[in-house]
Amino acid sequence: MNSMERVITSMSHKEPDRVPVFHLFSHYGAKELGISIKEYFSDPGYVVEAQLRMRKKYSNDCLYTFFYAPIEIEAYGGEVVFVEDGPPNSGEPFIKNIDQIVKINPPVIKDSKPLQRVLEATSTLKKSVGDEIPIIGVVMSPFSLPVMQIGFEKYLELMYFRKDEFNQLMSINEAFCVSWANAQLEAGATAICYFDPLASPTMIERPTYLETGHKIAQKTLNQIKGPTATHLASGIGLPIVDDIVATGSAVLGFSGKDDVKAIKERAAGKICLLGNLNGIEMASWDKEKTRIEVKDLIKKAGKGGGFILSDNHGDIPWQVSEDVLLEIAETVKESGHYPIKAEE
Amino acid sequence: MVEKRNLPIDDFLTALLHIDRIKAAEIFEHIYKDDRSFETLEHLTMETLERIGDGWEDGQLSLSQVYMSGIICEELIEQYIPKYKIAFKNKPQIAIAVLLDNHALGKRIVYSVLRAGGYDLIDFGQGLSVEEVVEKTMKEKIDILLISTLMLPSALKVKKVVESLRKEGSSASVVVGGAPFRLDSNLWQKVNADADGKNGTHVKEIIEKWEKEGKNHEFHGASHNINES
């Protein structure tokens, strides 16, 4: 099986040849090429080269065209802060007060240089690999993006007490999210990862989510012209598995803090799980610890398909060693072949 | 003196979780008019916030509920401290900062809980470099420095903060918090922090414990023998 067949089989809740592995490499590509993170993301050619190299090196079953979370903020005219050893972060929120929301327009994709770089990387990768391996594009959910747009504190005020302005910002973000997702699909992305950390009950209580972010996800995902995966970026997912299924997402990125057996049971036949190695802890793992963690996860989550092994945040930290990543690949090759004996 | 009899903790908890400022204020006013002590109000607040913090730890409550509850309690305590003619505690000298990141929610939560607990603390702000945090800590002669981080690279830089503080002759104790420390429960030790502040009420407990250790302690960071995690 090639990577595409392996992934599609698992997403269909059937057992492929082995457990698929998604190493979600974004800024880690700069480490692979030995250049600075800022330089790496300045040229889509670097991203293409690193993605192809890392696919081979780590037996990766996807290519990931995620540059950095605040790239959408950059498209809105906001600030991005680059560091030497981690993902670029958003600077000061560009919406300084709630009254400013009425004046905001969604970015025009063709006019945004950073977004165009992502599309160029996507189309170049597509030309290179065809349908052999899935190319995963990324959008921030309209519901979660405001944490970077206006700051978390003001956003909560908006969500709880300023419904009109909240709805207005959601409309703006929804329009952008849909067009950005569809542009990536047109450029060659196979599927879109919808990052929605605020959907997790770790961040927003479920009743509020159901009234807000859930409805927004249903409406937004319905307009995206391709398969979608919802990623909670380390937030727990177990209490909202069925809610995410109802949004139409085919995959759920779950947390290292989720009970793997319980979430596997709840998701069985309904949604494919993606996760849940703890990326932060991974930075201090050795080979033995890596093998133990990977084997344990495969035993608990692998049976019957519907599972893609990955980290739980959607971005491999710079501090994770190559040895650990190679060990993950080796362990999957050794212990991830179907049929897998489930843990007693 | 703390009077625990008939304290409406459940009602106060419900009011906070429903972001019902009016009901929460009514409960405070009722206790005040009943001639009960400020410590009673403080106990009600901290007991409730502790339950909310624990609820978040075990996945039952959300971060937004923790945040909104802290804000409401802070507002109430700010209102009632003058009524009781008492002052915020300014010893030990405490400061809070977000290292490198601009995401300040975690800092705001801990700040609110400590203010609700009657502590006067300095907010150094967010997006600060290692040098800025060290400079401010030295200038303000801080005893306890609370550092919040969002990303792993920022969390790892706490080690540099501690090293620089010691080099400058500061014995300020460093309490860390934020996502990287939640995801790796040993990380606080790896960066040479003195404690891992899992949530606001936990940070308050750490400070109180250090305060009780008294004269022998004197907030010399390296001497703490508390595994706060």
Coordinates of C-alpha atoms in Angstrom, one line a residue:
Chain A
M1 CA 0.0 0.0 0.0
N2 CA 1.2 3.5 -0.6
S3 CA 0.5 6.3 2.0
M4 CA -2.7 7.5 0.4
E5 CA -4.2 3.9 0.3
R6 CA -3.0 3.3 3.9
V7 CA -4.6 6.5 5.1
I8 CA -7.9 6.2 3.2
T9 CA -8.3 2.6 4.4
S10 CA -7.8 3.6 8.0
M11 CA -10.1 6.5 7.7
S12 CA -12.7 4.1 6.3
H13 CA -12.4 2.2 9.7
K14 CA -10.7 -0.8 8.0
E15 CA -7.3 -2.2 8.7
P16 CA -4.6 -1.2 6.2
D17 CA -1.1 -2.9 6.0
R18 CA 0.1 -1.0 9.0
V19 CA -0.8 2.0 11.2
P20 CA -0.4 5.2 9.2
V21 CA 1.9 7.8 10.7
F22 CA 1.4 11.6 10.4
H23 CA 4.5 13.4 11.6
L24 CA 3.1 16.9 11.5
F25 CA 6.3 18.9 10.6
S26 CA 6.0 22.6 10.3
H27 CA 9.0 24.6 11.5
Y28 CA 10.9 21.4 12.1
G29 CA 11.7 21.5 8.3
A30 CA 14.1 24.4 9.0
K31 CA 16.1 22.0 11.3
E32 CA 16.2 19.4 8.5
L33 CA 17.6 22.0 6.1
G34 CA 19.9 23.6 8.7
I35 CA 18.6 27.1 8.1
S36 CA 16.7 29.6 10.3
I37 CA 13.0 29.3 10.8
K38 CA 12.4 32.7 9.3
E39 CA 14.4 32.0 6.2
Y40 CA 12.8 28.6 5.9
F41 CA 9.3 30.1 5.6
S42 CA 10.4 32.9 3.3
D43 CA 10.7 30.5 0.4
P44 CA 8.1 27.8 -0.5
G45 CA 10.9 25.9 -2.2
Y46 CA 12.5 25.2 1.2
V47 CA 9.2 23.8 2.6
V48 CA 8.8 21.5 -0.4
E49 CA 12.4 20.2 -0.2
A50 CA 12.1 19.6 3.6
Q51 CA 8.7 17.9 3.4
L52 CA 9.9 15.5 0.7
R53 CA 13.1 14.8 2.6
M54 CA 11.4 14.2 5.9
R55 CA 8.7 12.0 4.3
K56 CA 11.4 9.6 3.2
K57 CA 13.6 9.9 6.3
Y58 CA 10.8 9.3 8.8
S59 CA 8.5 7.1 6.7
N60 CA 5.8 9.8 7.0
D61 CA 2.4 9.1 5.5
C62 CA 1.5 12.8 4.9
L63 CA 2.9 16.0 3.6
Y64 CA 2.0 19.0 5.7
T65 CA 1.7 22.4 4.2
F66 CA 1.1 24.2 7.6
F67 CA 3.6 27.1 7.9
Y68 CA 2.7 28.6 11.2
A69 CA -0.5 29.4 13.1
P70 CA -0.3 33.2 12.8
I71 CA 0.1 33.2 9.1
E72 CA -3.6 34.1 8.9
I73 CA -3.0 36.9 11.3
E74 CA -0.2 38.1 9.0
A75 CA -2.7 38.0 6.2
Y76 CA -5.0 40.3 8.3
G77 CA -2.0 42.7 8.7
G78 CA -1.0 41.5 12.1
E79 CA 2.4 40.8 13.5
V80 CA 4.3 37.5 13.6
V81 CA 7.2 36.9 16.0
F82 CA 9.9 34.5 14.8
V83 CA 12.1 32.7 17.3
E84 CA 15.1 30.5 16.7
D85 CA 13.9 27.3 18.2
G86 CA 10.1 27.2 18.0
P87 CA 7.0 27.9 16.0
P88 CA 6.4 31.6 15.0
N89 CA 4.0 33.2 17.4
S90 CA 1.5 36.0 17.0
G91 CA 2.5 39.4 18.3
E92 CA 0.2 41.9 20.0
P93 CA -3.4 41.3 18.9
F94 CA -4.3 43.6 16.0
I95 CA -7.8 44.2 17.1
K96 CA -7.2 46.6 20.0
N97 CA -10.9 47.1 21.0
I98 CA -14.2 45.4 20.3
D99 CA -15.6 48.4 18.4
Q100 CA -12.9 47.9 15.8
I101 CA -14.5 44.7 14.5
V102 CA -17.0 46.5 12.3
K103 CA -14.1 47.9 10.2
I104 CA -12.4 44.5 9.5
N105 CA -12.5 42.9 6.1
P106 CA -11.4 39.3 5.4
P107 CA -8.0 39.1 3.7
V108 CA -7.9 38.7 -0.1
I109 CA -5.9 35.5 -0.6
K110 CA -4.4 36.5 -4.0
D111 CA -3.1 39.7 -2.4
S112 CA -1.4 38.0 0.5
K113 CA 2.2 37.1 0.0
P114 CA 2.4 34.7 3.0
L115 CA -0.7 32.8 1.9
Q116 CA 0.6 32.7 -1.7
R117 CA 3.7 31.0 -0.4
V118 CA 1.6 28.2 1.2
L119 CA -0.3 27.8 -2.1
E120 CA 2.9 27.6 -4.1
A121 CA 4.3 24.9 -1.7
T122 CA 1.1 23.0 -2.0
S123 CA 0.9 23.0 -5.8
T124 CA 4.6 22.1 -6.1
L125 CA 4.2 19.2 -3.7
K126 CA 1.1 18.0 -5.6
K127 CA 3.1 18.0 -8.9
S128 CA 5.8 16.0 -7.2
V129 CA 3.7 13.3 -5.5
G130 CA 0.4 13.2 -7.3
D131 CA -2.0 11.0 -5.4
E132 CA 0.6 8.8 -3.7
I133 CA 0.5 10.6 -0.4
P134 CA -2.0 13.0 1.2
I135 CA -1.1 16.6 1.4
I136 CA -2.7 18.2 4.5
G137 CA -3.5 21.9 4.3
V138 CA -4.4 23.9 7.5
V139 CA -6.9 26.5 8.5
M140 CA -7.6 28.1 11.9
S141 CA -11.3 27.8 12.8
P142 CA -13.3 31.0 12.8
F143 CA -14.1 30.3 16.5
S144 CA -10.5 29.9 17.6
L145 CA -8.7 32.5 15.5
P146 CA -9.8 35.5 17.7
V147 CA -7.4 34.4 20.4
M148 CA -4.7 35.7 18.2
Q149 CA -6.8 38.5 16.6
I150 CA -8.1 40.2 19.8
G151 CA -6.4 38.3 22.7
F152 CA -8.1 35.6 24.8
E153 CA -9.4 37.9 27.6
K154 CA -11.2 40.3 25.2
Y155 CA -12.4 37.4 23.2
L156 CA -14.1 35.8 26.2
E157 CA -15.8 39.1 26.9
L158 CA -16.9 39.2 23.3
M159 CA -18.2 35.6 23.4
Y160 CA -20.1 35.9 26.7
F161 CA -21.3 39.5 26.7
R162 CA -21.1 41.1 23.2
K163 CA -23.1 38.7 21.0
D164 CA -23.6 41.1 18.1
E165 CA -19.9 41.8 17.7
F166 CA -19.1 38.1 18.3
N167 CA -21.4 37.1 15.5
Q168 CA -19.9 39.8 13.2
L169 CA -16.4 38.6 13.8
M170 CA -17.5 35.0 13.2
S171 CA -19.0 35.9 9.9
I172 CA -15.8 37.6 8.8
N173 CA -13.7 34.7 9.9
E174 CA -16.0 32.1 8.4
A175 CA -15.8 33.8 5.0
F176 CA -12.0 33.9 5.1
C177 CA -11.7 30.3 6.5
V178 CA -13.8 28.9 3.7
S179 CA -12.0 30.7 0.9
W180 CA -8.6 29.9 2.4
A181 CA -9.4 26.2 2.8
N182 CA -10.8 26.0 -0.7
A183 CA -7.8 27.8 -2.2
Q184 CA -5.5 25.2 -0.6
L185 CA -7.7 22.3 -2.0
E186 CA -7.6 23.9 -5.4
A187 CA -3.8 24.2 -5.2
G188 CA -3.6 20.4 -4.5
A189 CA -4.3 19.8 -0.8
T190 CA -6.0 16.4 -0.3
A191 CA -7.7 17.4 3.0
I192 CA -7.9 20.4 5.4
C193 CA -7.0 20.3 9.0
Y194 CA -9.4 22.6 10.9
F195 CA -7.5 23.7 14.0
D196 CA -10.1 24.4 16.7
P197 CA -8.5 24.3 20.1
L198 CA -11.4 26.2 21.7
A199 CA -13.8 23.4 20.8
S200 CA -12.2 21.4 23.5
P201 CA -13.9 21.4 26.9
T202 CA -10.4 22.1 28.3
M203 CA -10.9 25.6 26.9
I204 CA -14.6 26.3 26.6
E205 CA -17.4 24.5 28.4
R206 CA -19.4 22.2 26.2
P207 CA -22.8 24.1 26.5
T208 CA -21.2 27.3 25.3
Y209 CA -19.3 25.5 22.6
L210 CA -22.5 23.9 21.3
E211 CA -24.2 27.3 21.1
T212 CA -21.2 28.9 19.4
G213 CA -18.2 27.1 18.0
H214 CA -20.0 24.0 17.1
K215 CA -22.6 25.7 15.0
I216 CA -19.9 27.8 13.3
A217 CA -17.9 24.6 12.6
Q218 CA -21.0 22.9 11.0
K219 CA -21.6 25.9 8.8
T220 CA -18.0 26.4 7.9
L221 CA -17.0 22.8 7.2
N222 CA -20.1 22.3 5.1
Q223 CA -18.7 24.9 2.7
I224 CA -15.2 23.4 2.4
K225 CA -15.0 21.4 -0.8
G226 CA -12.9 18.5 0.5
P227 CA -12.4 16.2 3.5
T228 CA -11.7 17.9 6.9
A229 CA -10.0 16.9 10.1
T230 CA -10.7 18.7 13.3
H231 CA -7.6 19.2 15.6
L232 CA -7.9 20.3 19.2
A233 CA -4.2 21.1 19.6
S234 CA -3.6 19.2 22.9
G235 CA -7.1 19.9 24.3
I236 CA -9.1 16.9 25.4
G237 CA -11.6 15.5 22.9
L238 CA -13.4 12.6 24.6
P239 CA -16.5 14.5 25.8
I240 CA -17.1 16.0 22.3
V241 CA -16.4 13.1 20.0
D242 CA -20.1 12.9 18.8
D243 CA -20.2 16.7 18.5
I244 CA -17.2 16.7 16.2
V245 CA -18.8 13.8 14.2
A246 CA -21.9 16.0 13.7
T247 CA -19.8 18.8 12.2
G248 CA -18.9 16.4 9.3
S249 CA -15.2 16.1 10.1
A250 CA -13.7 12.8 9.2
V251 CA -10.8 12.9 11.7
L252 CA -10.3 14.1 15.2
G253 CA -6.9 15.1 16.6
F254 CA -7.1 14.2 20.3
S255 CA -5.1 14.9 23.4
G256 CA -2.3 13.1 25.3
K257 CA -4.6 13.7 28.3
D258 CA -7.5 11.8 26.7
D259 CA -8.2 8.2 27.9
V260 CA -7.2 6.4 24.7
K261 CA -9.3 3.3 25.3
A262 CA -12.4 5.3 26.0
I263 CA -12.0 7.6 23.1
K264 CA -11.3 4.7 20.7
E265 CA -14.5 3.0 21.9
R266 CA -16.5 6.2 21.4
A267 CA -15.1 7.0 18.0
A268 CA -15.3 3.5 16.6
G269 CA -16.8 3.5 13.1
K270 CA -17.7 7.2 13.4
I271 CA -14.5 9.2 13.2
C272 CA -10.9 8.4 12.6
L273 CA -8.6 9.3 15.5
L274 CA -5.3 11.2 15.0
G275 CA -2.9 11.4 17.9
N276 CA -1.9 11.4 20.7
L277 CA 1.9 11.3 21.5
N278 CA 2.8 14.1 23.9
G279 CA 5.1 16.4 21.8
I280 CA 6.3 18.3 24.8
E281 CA 7.4 15.1 26.7
M282 CA 8.7 13.7 23.5
A283 CA 11.5 16.3 23.7
S284 CA 13.0 14.4 26.6
W285 CA 12.3 10.8 25.5
D286 CA 15.0 8.4 24.7
K287 CA 14.7 5.4 22.3
E288 CA 13.4 3.0 24.9
K289 CA 10.7 5.4 26.2
T290 CA 9.7 6.1 22.6
R291 CA 9.2 2.4 21.8
I292 CA 7.2 1.9 25.0
E293 CA 4.9 4.9 24.2
V294 CA 4.4 4.0 20.5
K295 CA 3.7 0.3 21.2
D296 CA 1.3 1.1 24.0
L297 CA -0.6 3.6 21.8
I298 CA -0.8 1.2 18.8
K299 CA -2.2 -1.6 21.1
K300 CA -4.8 0.7 22.6
A301 CA -5.9 2.6 19.4
G302 CA -4.8 0.6 16.4
K303 CA -7.3 -2.3 16.2
G304 CA -9.9 -2.1 13.4
G305 CA -8.3 1.0 11.7
G306 CA -9.8 4.4 12.3
F307 CA -6.5 5.5 13.7
I308 CA -3.5 7.6 12.5
L309 CA -0.5 7.8 14.8
S310 CA 0.7 11.4 15.4
D311 CA 1.7 13.9 18.0
N312 CA -1.1 15.5 20.0
H313 CA -0.5 19.1 19.2
G314 CA -0.3 19.2 15.4
D315 CA 3.3 20.4 15.3
I316 CA 6.5 18.5 16.2
P317 CA 8.6 20.7 18.5
W318 CA 12.1 21.8 17.5
Q319 CA 13.5 20.2 20.6
V320 CA 12.4 16.6 19.7
S321 CA 15.5 14.7 18.5
E322 CA 15.7 13.0 15.1
D323 CA 16.5 9.8 17.0
V324 CA 13.1 9.8 18.6
L325 CA 11.3 10.4 15.3
L326 CA 13.3 7.7 13.6
E327 CA 12.5 5.4 16.5
I328 CA 8.8 6.1 16.1
A329 CA 9.0 5.1 12.5
E330 CA 10.9 1.9 13.3
T331 CA 8.5 0.9 16.1
V332 CA 5.5 1.4 13.8
K333 CA 7.2 -0.8 11.2
E334 CA 7.8 -3.4 13.8
S335 CA 4.7 -3.3 15.9
G336 CA 2.2 -1.4 13.7
H337 CA 1.4 -4.1 11.1
Y338 CA -2.1 -5.5 11.0
P339 CA -3.6 -7.5 12.5
I340 CA -2.8 -5.9 15.8
K341 CA -3.5 -7.7 19.0
A342 CA -5.5 -5.3 21.2
E343 CA -4.5 -4.8 24.8
E344 CA -6.2 -7.1 27.2
Chain B
M1 CA -11.6 34.8 62.1
V2 CA -13.0 32.4 59.6
E3 CA -16.6 31.4 60.2
K4 CA -17.3 28.4 58.1
R5 CA -20.9 27.8 59.3
N6 CA -23.5 28.0 56.6
L7 CA -21.2 29.3 54.0
P8 CA -23.0 29.2 50.7
I9 CA -20.1 27.6 48.7
D10 CA -22.3 25.7 46.4
D11 CA -24.5 28.7 45.5
F12 CA -21.4 30.9 45.0
L13 CA -19.9 28.1 42.8
T14 CA -23.0 28.0 40.7
A15 CA -23.1 31.8 40.4
L16 CA -19.4 31.9 39.2
L17 CA -19.8 29.0 36.7
H18 CA -22.9 30.8 35.2
I19 CA -20.9 34.1 35.2
D20 CA -23.7 35.5 37.3
R21 CA -22.1 38.6 38.7
I22 CA -25.3 39.8 40.4
K23 CA -25.9 36.6 42.3
A24 CA -22.2 36.4 43.3
A25 CA -22.4 40.0 44.6
E26 CA -25.6 39.3 46.5
I27 CA -23.9 36.4 48.3
F28 CA -21.0 38.6 49.3
E29 CA -23.3 41.4 50.5
H30 CA -25.3 39.0 52.6
I31 CA -22.2 37.8 54.4
Y32 CA -21.0 41.3 54.9
K33 CA -24.3 42.5 56.3
D34 CA -24.3 39.5 58.6
D35 CA -21.3 41.0 60.3
R36 CA -19.1 38.2 59.3
S37 CA -15.3 38.7 59.0
F38 CA -13.4 39.5 55.8
E39 CA -11.6 36.2 56.3
T40 CA -14.9 34.5 55.9
L41 CA -15.4 36.1 52.5
E42 CA -11.9 35.2 51.6
H43 CA -12.4 31.6 52.7
L44 CA -15.6 31.4 50.6
T45 CA -13.8 32.8 47.6
M46 CA -10.7 30.6 47.8
E47 CA -12.6 27.5 48.7
T48 CA -14.8 28.0 45.6
L49 CA -11.9 28.9 43.3
E50 CA -10.1 25.9 44.5
R51 CA -13.0 23.7 43.5
I52 CA -13.1 25.4 40.1
G53 CA -9.4 24.9 39.7
D54 CA -9.7 21.3 40.6
G55 CA -12.6 20.9 38.2
W56 CA -10.4 22.2 35.4
E57 CA -7.5 19.8 36.4
D58 CA -9.8 16.8 36.1
G59 CA -11.4 17.9 32.9
Q60 CA -14.8 18.8 34.3
L61 CA -14.6 22.6 33.8
S62 CA -13.1 24.8 31.1
L63 CA -10.4 27.4 31.2
S64 CA -12.9 30.1 30.3
Q65 CA -14.9 29.2 33.5
V66 CA -11.7 29.4 35.6
Y67 CA -10.9 32.8 34.1
M68 CA -14.3 34.3 34.4
S69 CA -14.7 33.1 38.0
G70 CA -11.3 34.6 39.0
I71 CA -12.3 37.9 37.5
I72 CA -15.6 38.1 39.3
C73 CA -13.9 37.1 42.6
E74 CA -11.2 39.7 42.1
E75 CA -13.8 42.4 41.5
L76 CA -15.7 41.5 44.6
I77 CA -12.6 41.3 46.9
E78 CA -11.5 44.7 45.5
Q79 CA -14.8 46.2 46.5
Y80 CA -14.9 44.7 50.0
I81 CA -11.3 45.2 51.1
P82 CA -12.0 49.0 51.7
K83 CA -15.3 48.2 53.4
Y84 CA -13.4 46.2 56.0
K85 CA -10.7 48.8 56.2
I86 CA -7.9 46.3 55.6
A87 CA -5.0 46.4 53.1
F88 CA -3.7 44.0 50.5
K89 CA -0.7 42.0 51.7
N90 CA 2.5 43.4 50.1
K91 CA 4.9 41.0 51.8
P92 CA 6.3 38.8 50.3
Q93 CA 6.9 41.0 47.3
I94 CA 5.4 39.1 44.4
A95 CA 5.5 39.7 40.7
I96 CA 4.0 37.9 37.7
A97 CA 5.1 38.0 34.0
V98 CA 4.6 36.2 30.7
L99 CA 7.9 35.3 29.2
L100 CA 8.2 36.0 25.5
D101 CA 4.6 35.3 24.6
N102 CA 1.8 37.8 24.3
H103 CA -0.9 35.4 25.4
A104 CA -1.7 36.6 28.9
L105 CA -4.8 34.6 30.0
G106 CA -2.9 32.3 32.3
K107 CA -1.1 35.3 34.0
R108 CA -4.5 37.1 34.3
I109 CA -6.1 34.0 36.0
V110 CA -3.3 33.7 38.6
Y111 CA -3.2 37.5 39.1
S112 CA -7.0 37.5 39.8
V113 CA -6.9 34.5 42.2
L114 CA -4.0 36.1 44.2
R115 CA -5.8 39.5 44.3
A116 CA -8.9 37.7 45.4
G117 CA -6.8 36.1 48.1
G118 CA -5.7 39.6 49.3
Y119 CA -2.2 39.7 47.8
D120 CA -0.8 42.8 46.3
L121 CA 1.3 41.8 43.4
I122 CA 3.1 43.5 40.5
D123 CA 2.1 42.7 37.0
F124 CA 5.3 42.9 34.8
G125 CA 3.2 42.4 31.7
Q126 CA 3.7 40.0 28.8
G127 CA 6.0 39.5 25.8
L128 CA 9.0 40.1 28.0
S129 CA 12.5 39.0 27.2
V130 CA 14.7 37.1 29.7
E131 CA 16.7 40.3 30.3
E132 CA 13.5 42.4 30.9
V133 CA 12.1 39.9 33.5
V134 CA 15.5 39.8 35.3
E135 CA 15.9 43.5 35.3
K136 CA 12.4 44.1 36.7
T137 CA 12.8 41.4 39.3
M138 CA 16.0 43.0 40.5
K139 CA 14.6 46.5 40.5
E140 CA 11.5 45.7 42.4
K141 CA 13.4 43.4 44.9
I142 CA 11.0 40.6 44.2
D143 CA 10.7 37.6 46.6
I144 CA 8.5 35.4 44.5
L145 CA 8.5 35.6 40.7
L146 CA 5.6 33.9 38.9
I147 CA 6.4 33.1 35.2
S148 CA 3.7 32.1 32.7
T149 CA 4.6 30.6 29.3
L150 CA 2.7 29.3 26.4
M151 CA 5.3 27.7 24.1
L152 CA 8.0 25.1 24.9
P153 CA 10.9 27.4 23.8
S154 CA 9.7 30.1 26.2
A155 CA 9.3 27.5 29.0
L156 CA 12.9 26.3 28.5
K157 CA 14.1 29.9 28.8
V158 CA 13.0 30.0 32.4
K159 CA 16.3 28.2 33.1
K160 CA 18.1 31.3 31.8
V161 CA 16.0 33.6 34.0
V162 CA 16.9 31.6 37.1
E163 CA 20.6 31.5 36.2
S164 CA 20.6 35.3 35.5
L165 CA 18.8 36.0 38.8
R166 CA 21.3 34.0 40.8
K167 CA 24.2 35.7 39.0
E168 CA 22.7 39.1 39.9
G169 CA 22.5 38.0 43.5
S170 CA 18.7 37.5 43.7
S171 CA 17.3 34.7 45.7
A172 CA 13.8 35.2 44.3
S173 CA 11.8 32.0 44.2
V174 CA 10.4 31.1 40.8
V175 CA 7.0 29.5 40.3
V176 CA 6.2 28.5 36.7
G177 CA 3.0 27.8 34.9
G178 CA 1.4 27.3 31.5
A179 CA 0.8 24.7 28.8
P180 CA 4.3 23.3 28.5
F181 CA 4.5 22.6 32.2
R182 CA 1.0 21.0 32.2
L183 CA 2.1 18.7 29.3
D184 CA 5.4 17.7 30.9
S185 CA 5.0 17.4 34.7
N186 CA 8.8 17.3 35.2
L187 CA 9.6 20.3 33.1
W188 CA 9.6 22.8 36.1
Q189 CA 12.5 20.9 37.6
K190 CA 14.4 20.7 34.3
V191 CA 14.3 24.5 34.1
N192 CA 15.4 24.9 37.8
A193 CA 12.1 26.5 38.9
D194 CA 11.3 26.2 42.6
A195 CA 7.7 25.1 42.1
D196 CA 5.1 24.2 39.4
G197 CA 2.0 26.4 39.9
K198 CA -0.7 24.3 38.3
N199 CA -3.5 26.8 38.9
G200 CA -4.2 30.1 40.8
T201 CA -5.2 28.5 44.1
H202 CA -2.3 26.2 43.9
V203 CA 0.1 29.1 43.5
K204 CA -1.6 30.7 46.5
E205 CA -1.0 27.6 48.6
I206 CA 2.6 27.5 47.5
I207 CA 3.1 31.1 48.6
E208 CA 1.3 30.5 51.9
K209 CA 3.4 27.4 52.6
W210 CA 6.6 29.4 52.0
E211 CA 5.3 32.2 54.2
K212 CA 4.6 29.8 57.1
E213 CA 8.2 28.4 56.8
G214 CA 9.0 31.8 58.4
K215 CA 12.4 33.2 59.3
N216 CA 14.5 30.2 58.3
H217 CA 13.1 30.4 54.9
E218 CA 13.4 34.0 53.9
F219 CA 12.4 33.1 50.3
H220 CA 15.8 31.7 49.3
G221 CA 14.7 29.9 46.2
A222 CA 17.2 27.1 46.1
S223 CA 16.4 26.0 49.7
H224 CA 12.7 25.2 49.0
N225 CA 12.0 21.6 49.6
I226 CA 8.5 21.4 48.3
N227 CA 7.4 19.3 45.4
E228 CA 4.5 21.4 44.4
S229 CA 3.3 19.2 41.6

